[in-house]
mmCIF file of C-alpha atoms in Angstrom:
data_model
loop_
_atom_site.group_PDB
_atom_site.id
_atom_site.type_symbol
_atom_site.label_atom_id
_atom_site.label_comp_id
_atom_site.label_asym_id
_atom_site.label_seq_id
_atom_site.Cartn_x
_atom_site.Cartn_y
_atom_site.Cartn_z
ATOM 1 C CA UNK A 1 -1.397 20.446 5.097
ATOM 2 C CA UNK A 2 -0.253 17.928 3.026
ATOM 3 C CA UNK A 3 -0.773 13.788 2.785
ATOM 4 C CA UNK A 4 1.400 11.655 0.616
ATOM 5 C CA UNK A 5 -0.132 7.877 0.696
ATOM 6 C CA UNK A 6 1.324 4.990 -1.089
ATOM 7 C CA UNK A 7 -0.840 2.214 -2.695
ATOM 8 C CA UNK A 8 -1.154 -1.291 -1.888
ATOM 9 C CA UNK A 9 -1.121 -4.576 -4.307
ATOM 10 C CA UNK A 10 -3.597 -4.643 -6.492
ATOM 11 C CA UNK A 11 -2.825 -1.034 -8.039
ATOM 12 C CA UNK A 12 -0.090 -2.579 -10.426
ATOM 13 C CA UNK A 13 -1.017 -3.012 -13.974
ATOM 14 C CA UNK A 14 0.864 -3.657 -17.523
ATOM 15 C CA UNK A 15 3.601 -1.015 -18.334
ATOM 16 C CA UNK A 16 2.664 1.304 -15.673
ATOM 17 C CA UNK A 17 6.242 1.885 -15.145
ATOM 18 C CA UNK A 18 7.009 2.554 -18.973
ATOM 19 C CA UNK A 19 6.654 6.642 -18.827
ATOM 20 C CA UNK A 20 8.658 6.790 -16.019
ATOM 21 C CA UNK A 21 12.058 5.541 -16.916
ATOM 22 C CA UNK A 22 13.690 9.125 -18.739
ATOM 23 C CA UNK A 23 13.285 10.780 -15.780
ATOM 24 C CA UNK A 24 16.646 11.232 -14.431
ATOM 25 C CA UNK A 25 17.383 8.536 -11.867
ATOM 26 C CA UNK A 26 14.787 6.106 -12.009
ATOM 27 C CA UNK A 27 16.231 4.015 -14.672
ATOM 28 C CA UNK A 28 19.370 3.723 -12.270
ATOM 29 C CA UNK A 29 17.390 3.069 -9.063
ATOM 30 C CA UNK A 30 15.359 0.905 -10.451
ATOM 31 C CA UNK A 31 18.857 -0.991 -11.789
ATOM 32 C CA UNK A 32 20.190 -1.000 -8.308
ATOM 33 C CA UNK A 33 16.937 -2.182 -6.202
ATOM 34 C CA UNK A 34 16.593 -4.647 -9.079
ATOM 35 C CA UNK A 35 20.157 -5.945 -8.589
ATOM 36 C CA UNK A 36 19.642 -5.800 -4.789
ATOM 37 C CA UNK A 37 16.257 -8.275 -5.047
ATOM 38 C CA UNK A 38 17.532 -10.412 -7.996
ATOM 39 C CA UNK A 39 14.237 -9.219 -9.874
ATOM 40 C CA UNK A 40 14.092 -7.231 -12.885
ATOM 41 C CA UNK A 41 11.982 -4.572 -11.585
ATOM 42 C CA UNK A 42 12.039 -2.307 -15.352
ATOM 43 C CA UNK A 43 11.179 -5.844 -17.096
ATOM 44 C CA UNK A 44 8.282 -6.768 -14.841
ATOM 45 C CA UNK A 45 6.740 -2.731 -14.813
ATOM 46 C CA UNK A 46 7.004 -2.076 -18.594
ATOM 47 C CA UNK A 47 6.815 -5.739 -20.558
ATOM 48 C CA UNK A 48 5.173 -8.726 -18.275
ATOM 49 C CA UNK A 49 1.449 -9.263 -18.594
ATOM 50 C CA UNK A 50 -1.395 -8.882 -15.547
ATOM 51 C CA UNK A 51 -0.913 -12.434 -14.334
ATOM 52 C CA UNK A 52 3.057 -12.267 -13.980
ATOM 53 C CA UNK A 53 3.027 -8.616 -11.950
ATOM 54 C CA UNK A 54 0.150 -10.251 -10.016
ATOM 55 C CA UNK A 55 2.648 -12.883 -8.517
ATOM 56 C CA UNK A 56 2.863 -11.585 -4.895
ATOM 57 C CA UNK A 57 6.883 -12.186 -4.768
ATOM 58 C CA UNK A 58 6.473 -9.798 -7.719
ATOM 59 C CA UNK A 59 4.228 -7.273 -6.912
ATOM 60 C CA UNK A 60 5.157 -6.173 -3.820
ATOM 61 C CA UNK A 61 8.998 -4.978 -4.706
ATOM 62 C CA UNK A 62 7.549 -3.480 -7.694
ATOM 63 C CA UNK A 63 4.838 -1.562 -6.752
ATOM 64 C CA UNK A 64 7.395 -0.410 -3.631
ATOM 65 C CA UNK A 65 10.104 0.922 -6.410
ATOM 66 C CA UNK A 66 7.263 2.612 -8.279
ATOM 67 C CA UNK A 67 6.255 4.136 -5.312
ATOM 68 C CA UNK A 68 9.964 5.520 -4.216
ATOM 69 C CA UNK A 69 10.998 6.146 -7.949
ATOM 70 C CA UNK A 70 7.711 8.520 -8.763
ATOM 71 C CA UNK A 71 7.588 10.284 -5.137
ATOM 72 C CA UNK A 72 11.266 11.908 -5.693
ATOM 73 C CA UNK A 73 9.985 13.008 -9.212
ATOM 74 C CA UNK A 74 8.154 15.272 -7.571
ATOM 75 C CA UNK A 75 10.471 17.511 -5.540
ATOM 76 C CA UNK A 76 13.459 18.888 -7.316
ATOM 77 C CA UNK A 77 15.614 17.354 -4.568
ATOM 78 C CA UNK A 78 14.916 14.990 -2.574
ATOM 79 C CA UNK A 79 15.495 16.368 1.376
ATOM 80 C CA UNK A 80 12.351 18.912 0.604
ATOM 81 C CA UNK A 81 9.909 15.696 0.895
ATOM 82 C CA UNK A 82 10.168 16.164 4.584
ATOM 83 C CA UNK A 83 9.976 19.938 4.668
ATOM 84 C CA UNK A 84 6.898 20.037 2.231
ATOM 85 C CA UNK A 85 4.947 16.691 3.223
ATOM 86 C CA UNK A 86 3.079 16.837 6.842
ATOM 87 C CA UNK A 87 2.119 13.194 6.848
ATOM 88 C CA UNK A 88 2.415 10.308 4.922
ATOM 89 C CA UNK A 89 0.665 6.866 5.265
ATOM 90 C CA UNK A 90 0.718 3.816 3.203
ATOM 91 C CA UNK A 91 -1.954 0.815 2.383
ATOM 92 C CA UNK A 92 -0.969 -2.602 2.800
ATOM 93 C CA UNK A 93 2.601 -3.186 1.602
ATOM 94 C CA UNK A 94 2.418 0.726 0.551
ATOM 95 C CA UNK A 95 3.651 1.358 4.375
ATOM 96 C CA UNK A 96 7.394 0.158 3.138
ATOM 97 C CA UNK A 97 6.610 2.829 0.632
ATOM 98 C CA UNK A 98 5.850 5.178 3.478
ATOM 99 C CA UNK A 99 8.277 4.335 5.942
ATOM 100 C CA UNK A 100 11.201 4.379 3.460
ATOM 101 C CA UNK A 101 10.315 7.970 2.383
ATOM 102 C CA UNK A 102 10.093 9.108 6.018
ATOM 103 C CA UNK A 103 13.459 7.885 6.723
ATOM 104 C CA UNK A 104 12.814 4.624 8.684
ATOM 105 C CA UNK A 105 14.755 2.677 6.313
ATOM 106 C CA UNK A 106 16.875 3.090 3.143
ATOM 107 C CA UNK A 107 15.465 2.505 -0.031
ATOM 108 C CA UNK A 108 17.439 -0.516 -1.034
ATOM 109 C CA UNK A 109 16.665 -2.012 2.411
ATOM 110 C CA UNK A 110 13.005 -0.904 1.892
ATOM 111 C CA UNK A 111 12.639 -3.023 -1.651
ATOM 112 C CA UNK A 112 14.864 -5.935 0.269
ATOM 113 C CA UNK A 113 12.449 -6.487 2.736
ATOM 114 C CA UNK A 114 9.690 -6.602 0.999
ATOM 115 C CA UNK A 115 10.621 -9.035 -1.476
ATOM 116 C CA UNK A 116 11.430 -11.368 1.720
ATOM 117 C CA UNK A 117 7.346 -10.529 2.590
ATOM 118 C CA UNK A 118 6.872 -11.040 -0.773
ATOM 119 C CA UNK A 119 8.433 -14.669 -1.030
ATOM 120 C CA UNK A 120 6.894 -15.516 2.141
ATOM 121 C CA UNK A 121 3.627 -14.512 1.642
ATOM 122 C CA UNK A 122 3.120 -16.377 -1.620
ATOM 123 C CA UNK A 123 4.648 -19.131 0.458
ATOM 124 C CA UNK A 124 2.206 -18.916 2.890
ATOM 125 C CA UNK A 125 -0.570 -18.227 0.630
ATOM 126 C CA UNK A 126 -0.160 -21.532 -1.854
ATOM 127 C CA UNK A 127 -0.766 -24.077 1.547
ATOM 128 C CA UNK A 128 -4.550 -23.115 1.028
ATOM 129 C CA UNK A 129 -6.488 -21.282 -1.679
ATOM 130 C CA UNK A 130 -7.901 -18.527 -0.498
ATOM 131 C CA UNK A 131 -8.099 -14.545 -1.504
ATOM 132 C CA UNK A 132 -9.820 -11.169 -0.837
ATOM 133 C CA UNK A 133 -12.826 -9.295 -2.733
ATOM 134 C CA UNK A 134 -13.945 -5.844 -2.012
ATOM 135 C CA UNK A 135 -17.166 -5.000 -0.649
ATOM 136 C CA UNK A 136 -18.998 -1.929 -1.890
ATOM 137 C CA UNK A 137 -21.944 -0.393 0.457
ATOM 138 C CA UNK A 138 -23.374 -1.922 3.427
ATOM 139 C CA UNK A 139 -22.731 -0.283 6.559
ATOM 140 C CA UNK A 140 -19.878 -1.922 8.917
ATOM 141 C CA UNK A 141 -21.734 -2.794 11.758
ATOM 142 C CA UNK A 142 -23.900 -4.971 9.807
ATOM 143 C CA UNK A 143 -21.269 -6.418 7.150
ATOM 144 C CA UNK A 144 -18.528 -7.093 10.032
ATOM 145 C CA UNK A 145 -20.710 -9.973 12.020
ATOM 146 C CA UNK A 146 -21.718 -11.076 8.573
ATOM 147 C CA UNK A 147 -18.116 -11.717 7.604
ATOM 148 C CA UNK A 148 -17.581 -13.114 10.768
ATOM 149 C CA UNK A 149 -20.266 -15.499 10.513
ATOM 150 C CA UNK A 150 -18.919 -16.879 7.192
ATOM 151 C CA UNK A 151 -15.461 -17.711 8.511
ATOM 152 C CA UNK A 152 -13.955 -14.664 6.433
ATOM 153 C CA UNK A 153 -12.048 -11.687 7.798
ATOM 154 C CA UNK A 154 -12.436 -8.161 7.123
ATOM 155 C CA UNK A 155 -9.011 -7.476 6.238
ATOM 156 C CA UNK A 156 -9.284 -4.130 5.601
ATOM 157 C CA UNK A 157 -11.791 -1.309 6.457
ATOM 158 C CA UNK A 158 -10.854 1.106 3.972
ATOM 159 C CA UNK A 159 -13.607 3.620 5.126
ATOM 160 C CA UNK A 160 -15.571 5.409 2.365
ATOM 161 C CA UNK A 161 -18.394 2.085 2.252
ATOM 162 C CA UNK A 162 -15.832 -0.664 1.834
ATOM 163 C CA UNK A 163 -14.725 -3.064 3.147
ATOM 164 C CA UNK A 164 -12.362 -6.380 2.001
ATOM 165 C CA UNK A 165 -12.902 -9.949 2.908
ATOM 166 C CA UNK A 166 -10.414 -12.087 3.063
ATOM 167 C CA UNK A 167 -10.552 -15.969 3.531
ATOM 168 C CA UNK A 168 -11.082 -19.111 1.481
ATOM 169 C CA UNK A 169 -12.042 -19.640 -2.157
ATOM 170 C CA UNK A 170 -15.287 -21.411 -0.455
ATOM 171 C CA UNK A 171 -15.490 -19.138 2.038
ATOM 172 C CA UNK A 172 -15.847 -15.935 -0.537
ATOM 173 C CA UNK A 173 -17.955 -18.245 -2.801
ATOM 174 C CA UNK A 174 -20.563 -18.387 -0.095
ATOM 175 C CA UNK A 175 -19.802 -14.427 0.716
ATOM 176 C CA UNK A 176 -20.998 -13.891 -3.398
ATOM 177 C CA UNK A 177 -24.062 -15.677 -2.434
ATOM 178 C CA UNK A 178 -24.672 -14.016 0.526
ATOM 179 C CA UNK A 179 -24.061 -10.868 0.778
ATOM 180 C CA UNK A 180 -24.442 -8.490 3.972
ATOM 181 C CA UNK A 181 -27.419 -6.423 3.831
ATOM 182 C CA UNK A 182 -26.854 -3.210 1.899
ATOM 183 C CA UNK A 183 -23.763 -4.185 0.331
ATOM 184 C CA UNK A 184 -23.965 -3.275 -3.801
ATOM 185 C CA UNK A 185 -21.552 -5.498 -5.306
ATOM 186 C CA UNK A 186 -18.778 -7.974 -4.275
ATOM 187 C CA UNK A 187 -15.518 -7.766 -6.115
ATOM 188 C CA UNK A 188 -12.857 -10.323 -6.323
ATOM 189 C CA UNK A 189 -9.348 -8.691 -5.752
ATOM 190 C CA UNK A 190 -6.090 -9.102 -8.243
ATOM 191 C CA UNK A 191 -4.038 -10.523 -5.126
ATOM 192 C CA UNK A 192 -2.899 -14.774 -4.480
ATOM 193 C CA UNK A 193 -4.027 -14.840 -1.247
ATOM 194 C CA UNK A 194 -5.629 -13.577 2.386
ATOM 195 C CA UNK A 195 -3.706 -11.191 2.833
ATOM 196 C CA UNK A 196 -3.592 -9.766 6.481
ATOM 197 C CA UNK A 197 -5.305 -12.917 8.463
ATOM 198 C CA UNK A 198 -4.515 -15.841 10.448
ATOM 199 C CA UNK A 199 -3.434 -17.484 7.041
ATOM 200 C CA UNK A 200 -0.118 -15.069 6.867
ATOM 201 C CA UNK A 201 1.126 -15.504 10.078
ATOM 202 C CA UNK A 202 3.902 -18.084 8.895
ATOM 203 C CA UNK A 203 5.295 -15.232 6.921
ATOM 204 C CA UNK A 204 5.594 -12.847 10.019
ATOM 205 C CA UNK A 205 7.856 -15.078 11.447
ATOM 206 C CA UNK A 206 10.067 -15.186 8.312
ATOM 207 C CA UNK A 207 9.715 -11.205 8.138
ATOM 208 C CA UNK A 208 10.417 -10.860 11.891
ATOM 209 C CA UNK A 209 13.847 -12.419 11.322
ATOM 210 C CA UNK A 210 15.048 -10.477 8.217
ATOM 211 C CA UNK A 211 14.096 -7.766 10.294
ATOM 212 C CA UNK A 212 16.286 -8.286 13.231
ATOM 213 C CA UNK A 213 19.245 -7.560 10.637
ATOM 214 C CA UNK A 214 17.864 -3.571 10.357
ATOM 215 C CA UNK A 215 18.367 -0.528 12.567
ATOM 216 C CA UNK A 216 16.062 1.634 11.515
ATOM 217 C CA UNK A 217 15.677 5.241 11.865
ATOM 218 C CA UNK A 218 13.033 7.411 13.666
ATOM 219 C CA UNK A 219 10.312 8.681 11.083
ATOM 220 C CA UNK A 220 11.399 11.970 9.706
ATOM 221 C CA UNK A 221 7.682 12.939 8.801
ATOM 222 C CA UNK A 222 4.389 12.703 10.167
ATOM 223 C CA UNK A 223 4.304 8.638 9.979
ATOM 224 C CA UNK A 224 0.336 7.463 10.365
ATOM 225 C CA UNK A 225 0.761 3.605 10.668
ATOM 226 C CA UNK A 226 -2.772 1.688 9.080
ATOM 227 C CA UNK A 227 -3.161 -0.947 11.876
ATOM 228 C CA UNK A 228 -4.596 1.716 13.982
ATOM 229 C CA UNK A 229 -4.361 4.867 12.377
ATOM 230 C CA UNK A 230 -1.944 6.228 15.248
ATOM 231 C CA UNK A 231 1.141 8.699 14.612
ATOM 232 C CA UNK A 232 3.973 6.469 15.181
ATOM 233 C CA UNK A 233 7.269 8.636 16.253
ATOM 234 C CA UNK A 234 9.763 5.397 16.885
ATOM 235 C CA UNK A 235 11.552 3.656 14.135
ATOM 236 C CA UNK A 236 11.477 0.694 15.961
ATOM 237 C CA UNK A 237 7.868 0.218 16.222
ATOM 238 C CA UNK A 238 7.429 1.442 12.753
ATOM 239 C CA UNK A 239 9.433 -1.981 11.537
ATOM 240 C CA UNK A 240 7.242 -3.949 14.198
ATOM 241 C CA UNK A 241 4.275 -2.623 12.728
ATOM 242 C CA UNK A 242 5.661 -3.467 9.510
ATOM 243 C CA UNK A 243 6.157 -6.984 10.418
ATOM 244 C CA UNK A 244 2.852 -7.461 12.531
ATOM 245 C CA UNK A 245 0.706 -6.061 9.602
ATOM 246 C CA UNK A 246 0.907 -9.142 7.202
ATOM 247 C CA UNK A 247 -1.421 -11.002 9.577
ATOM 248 C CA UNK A 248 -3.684 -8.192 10.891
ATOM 249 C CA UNK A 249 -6.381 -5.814 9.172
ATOM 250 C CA UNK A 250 -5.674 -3.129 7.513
ATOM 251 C CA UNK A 251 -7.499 -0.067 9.024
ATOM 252 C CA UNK A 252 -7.570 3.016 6.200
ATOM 253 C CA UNK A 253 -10.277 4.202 8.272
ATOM 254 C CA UNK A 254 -8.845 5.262 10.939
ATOM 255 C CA UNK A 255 -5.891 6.690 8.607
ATOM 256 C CA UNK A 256 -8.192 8.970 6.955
ATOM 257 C CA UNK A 257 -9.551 10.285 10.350
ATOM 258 C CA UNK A 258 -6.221 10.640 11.748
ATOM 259 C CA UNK A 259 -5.424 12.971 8.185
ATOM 260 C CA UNK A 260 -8.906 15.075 9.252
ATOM 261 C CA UNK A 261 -7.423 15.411 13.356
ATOM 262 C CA UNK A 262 -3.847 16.647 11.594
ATOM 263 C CA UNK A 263 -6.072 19.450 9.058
ATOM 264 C CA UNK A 264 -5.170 17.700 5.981
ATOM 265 C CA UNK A 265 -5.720 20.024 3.021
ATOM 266 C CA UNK A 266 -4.266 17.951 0.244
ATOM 267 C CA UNK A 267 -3.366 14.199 -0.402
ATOM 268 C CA UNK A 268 -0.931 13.033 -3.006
ATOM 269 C CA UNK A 269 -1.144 9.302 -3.902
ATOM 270 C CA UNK A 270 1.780 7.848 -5.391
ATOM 271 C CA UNK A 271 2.714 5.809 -8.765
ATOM 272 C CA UNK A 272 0.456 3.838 -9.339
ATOM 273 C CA UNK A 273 -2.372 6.069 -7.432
ATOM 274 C CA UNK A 274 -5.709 6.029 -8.096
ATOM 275 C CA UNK A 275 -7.544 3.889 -5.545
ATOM 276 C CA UNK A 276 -6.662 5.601 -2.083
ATOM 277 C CA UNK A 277 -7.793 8.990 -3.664
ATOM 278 C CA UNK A 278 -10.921 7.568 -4.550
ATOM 279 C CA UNK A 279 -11.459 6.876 -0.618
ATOM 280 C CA UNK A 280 -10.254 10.166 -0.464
ATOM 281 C CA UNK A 281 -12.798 12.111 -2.387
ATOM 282 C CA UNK A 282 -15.473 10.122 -0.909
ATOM 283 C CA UNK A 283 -14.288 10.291 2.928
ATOM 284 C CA UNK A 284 -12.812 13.420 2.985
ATOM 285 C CA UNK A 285 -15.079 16.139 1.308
ATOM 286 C CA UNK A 286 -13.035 19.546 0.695
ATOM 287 C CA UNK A 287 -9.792 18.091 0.977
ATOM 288 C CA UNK A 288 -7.848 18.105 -3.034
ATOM 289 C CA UNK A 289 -6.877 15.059 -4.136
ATOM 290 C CA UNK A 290 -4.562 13.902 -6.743
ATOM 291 C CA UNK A 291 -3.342 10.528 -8.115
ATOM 292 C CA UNK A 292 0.325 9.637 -9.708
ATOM 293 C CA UNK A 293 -0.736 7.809 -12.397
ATOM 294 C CA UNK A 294 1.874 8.819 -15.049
ATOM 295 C CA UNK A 295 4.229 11.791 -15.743
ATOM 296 C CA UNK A 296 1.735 13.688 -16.724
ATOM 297 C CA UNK A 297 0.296 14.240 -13.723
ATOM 298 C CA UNK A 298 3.505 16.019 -12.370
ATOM 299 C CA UNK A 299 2.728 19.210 -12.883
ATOM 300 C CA UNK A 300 -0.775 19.327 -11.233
ATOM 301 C CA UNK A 301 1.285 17.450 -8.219
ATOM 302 C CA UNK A 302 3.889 19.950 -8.336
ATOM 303 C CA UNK A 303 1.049 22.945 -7.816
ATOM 304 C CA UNK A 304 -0.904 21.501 -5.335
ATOM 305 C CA UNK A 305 2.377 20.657 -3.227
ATOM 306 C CA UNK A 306 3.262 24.856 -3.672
ATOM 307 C CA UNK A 307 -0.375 25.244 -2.667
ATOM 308 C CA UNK A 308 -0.437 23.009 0.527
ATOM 309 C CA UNK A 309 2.850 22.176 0.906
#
C-alpha cells in the first residue's frame, strides 16, 4: 500500500525547482498558477536566495506548485494517481498539496488559496515576533508540560522524537536555555512566525472567507487530515480542516499511525521531500521510503509505485 505525503514550509531551498522545468507541463503550470497568484513561481524556485523563498506569502504557493508539478511527473497520466496511491497526507501547508491531488480542489484554486494563507499569515505573524524551532529527543510527556510551562506551544508532534515549539522570540530564547529533559538539541526553524497557535488565528478568519467562494469535491483518495490523523471522506470538512489548521497543532503522529492501521508498505514524499521520510524511516521500520528531491529520483519513484502501487 502506498503513501504519497507532501512537505510543509521549511523544505524550500535555492533552485530546487531548476531540474524540473523540461519536463513536459510544468513550465506551463507553473506559468498559469503563477499568473493566477500574481507571483512568479519559476523566478522565486530557480533564481531568489534563502531569505526571499523564506517569505511566508512566498513559500507557501511555491512549495504547493512544487508539490503538484513533481507528483504528476510521476505517473504517465495523471487519473492513475488515484488508482495507484492508497493514501495521501500532507504537513502543514503540504495538506493543499494533498487535498488538491485527491480531488478536493483544482490546482489553480489549490495555489489561490494558499497564497491568501500565505498573505495572511505573514500578516498575522509581523504584529509580534515570534517563530518555531524543532526539538530533537526528549520524550513527549515530559517536553509537552515543559513547553507549556514556558508559554510556547507544541505546534507540531511530528512523532519519530520531535517535536516543534512555537511562540515568541523570548519565549524560544528561554526554551534554548532550558531545555526539557532528554531533549538533544533545539533547532530554530526557516519559517516568519508561530505557525499553528493562538498567534494565527486572525488569518483563519481571512482564510475562512476566501473559502466560502469554493465548492469543493469529496477526496478521491485515501485523505488522512494532520490535525488528528483521521480519514476524512467529505470535501467539505477537508476545506474546514484546511482553514482550522493555521491556528492548531500539527499532529504527524497520529498521521503516521493512521498509515500503519491502513498497511502502508511504501511512502512517496513529494518535491521538495526529504524531511517527512526521515520521520518515516525512523517511525515506521519496514515500510520503503523515498524522497522527490530532483528528477533523478523518478525512476526509483516510478519502481517502488509498480512495487506497492
Amino acid at each position: 500500500m502506498l503513501v504519497l505525503v507532501a512537505p510543509g514550509q521549511g523544505a524550500q531551498t535555492p533552485g530546487f525547482l531548476s531540474a524540473w522545468l523540461d519536463f513536459p507541463g510544468v513550465r506551463g503550470a507553473l506559468e498559469a498558477w503563477s499568473d493566477a497568484v500574481g507571483l512568479d513561481l519559476i523566478r522565486y524556485g530557480t533564481e531568489a536566495d534563502a531569505e526571499e523563498i523564506r517569505d511566508t506569502a512566498v513559500a507557501q504557493p511555491l512549495l504547493v506548485a512544487a508539490g503538484l508539478a513533481s507528483a504528476y511527473t510521476l505517473f504517465d497520466d495523471p487519473a492513475e494517481l488515484p488508482r495507484k496511491v492508497g493514501a495521501i497526507a500532507g504537513h502543514s501547508v503540504g495538506e493543499f498539496t494533498a487535498a488538491s491531488l485527491a480531488g478536493v480542489l483544482p490546482h489553480e484554486e489549490a495555489v489561490r488559496l494558499v497564497r491568501t494563507r500565505g498573505l495572511a499569515m505573514a500578516e498575522a505573524a509581523a504584529v509580534t515576533e515570534t517563530g518555531m524551532a524543532a526539538l530533537l529527543g526528549g520524550d513527549p510527556e515530559v517536553t509537552v508540560p515543559h513547553l507549556e510551562k514556558l508559554g510556547l506551544t507544541p505546534a507540531n508532534i511530528n512523532g519519530a522524537g520531535q517535536i516543534v515549539a512555537a511562540g515568541t522570540k523570548e519565549q524560544l530564547a528561554a526554551l534554548e536555555a532550558d531545555k526539557p529533559e532528554g531533549v538533544r538539541k533545539v533547532v530554530a526553524l526557516k519559517v516568519a512566525g508561530a505557525f499553528h497557535t493562538h498567534h494565527m488565528a486572525p488569518a483563519v478568519d481571512t482564510l475562512a472567507k476566501a473559502a466560502e467562494a469554493l465548492t469543493p469535491g469529496d477526496p478521491q483518495v485515501t485523505y488522512v487530515s494532520n490535525k488528528d490523523g483521521r480519514s476524512v471522506a467529505a470535501g467539505t470538512e477537508v476545506l474546514d480542516r484546511l482553514v482550522g489548521q493555521v491556528a492548531n497543532p500539527v499532529r504527524w503522529d497520529l498521521c503516521m499511525e493512521t498509515f500503519k492501521e491502513l498497511g502502508v508498505t511504501a511512502l512517496i514524499e513529494v518535491c521538495p521531500g526529504g524531511t517527512l521520510t526521515g520521520l518515516a524511516k525512523r517511525a515506521l521500520p519496514g515500510v520503503k521510503t523515498l524522497a522527490l528531491k530532483s528528477p533523478a529520483d523518478l525512476d526509483a519513484a516510478r519502481e517502488l509505485i509498480a512495487e506497492h502501487a
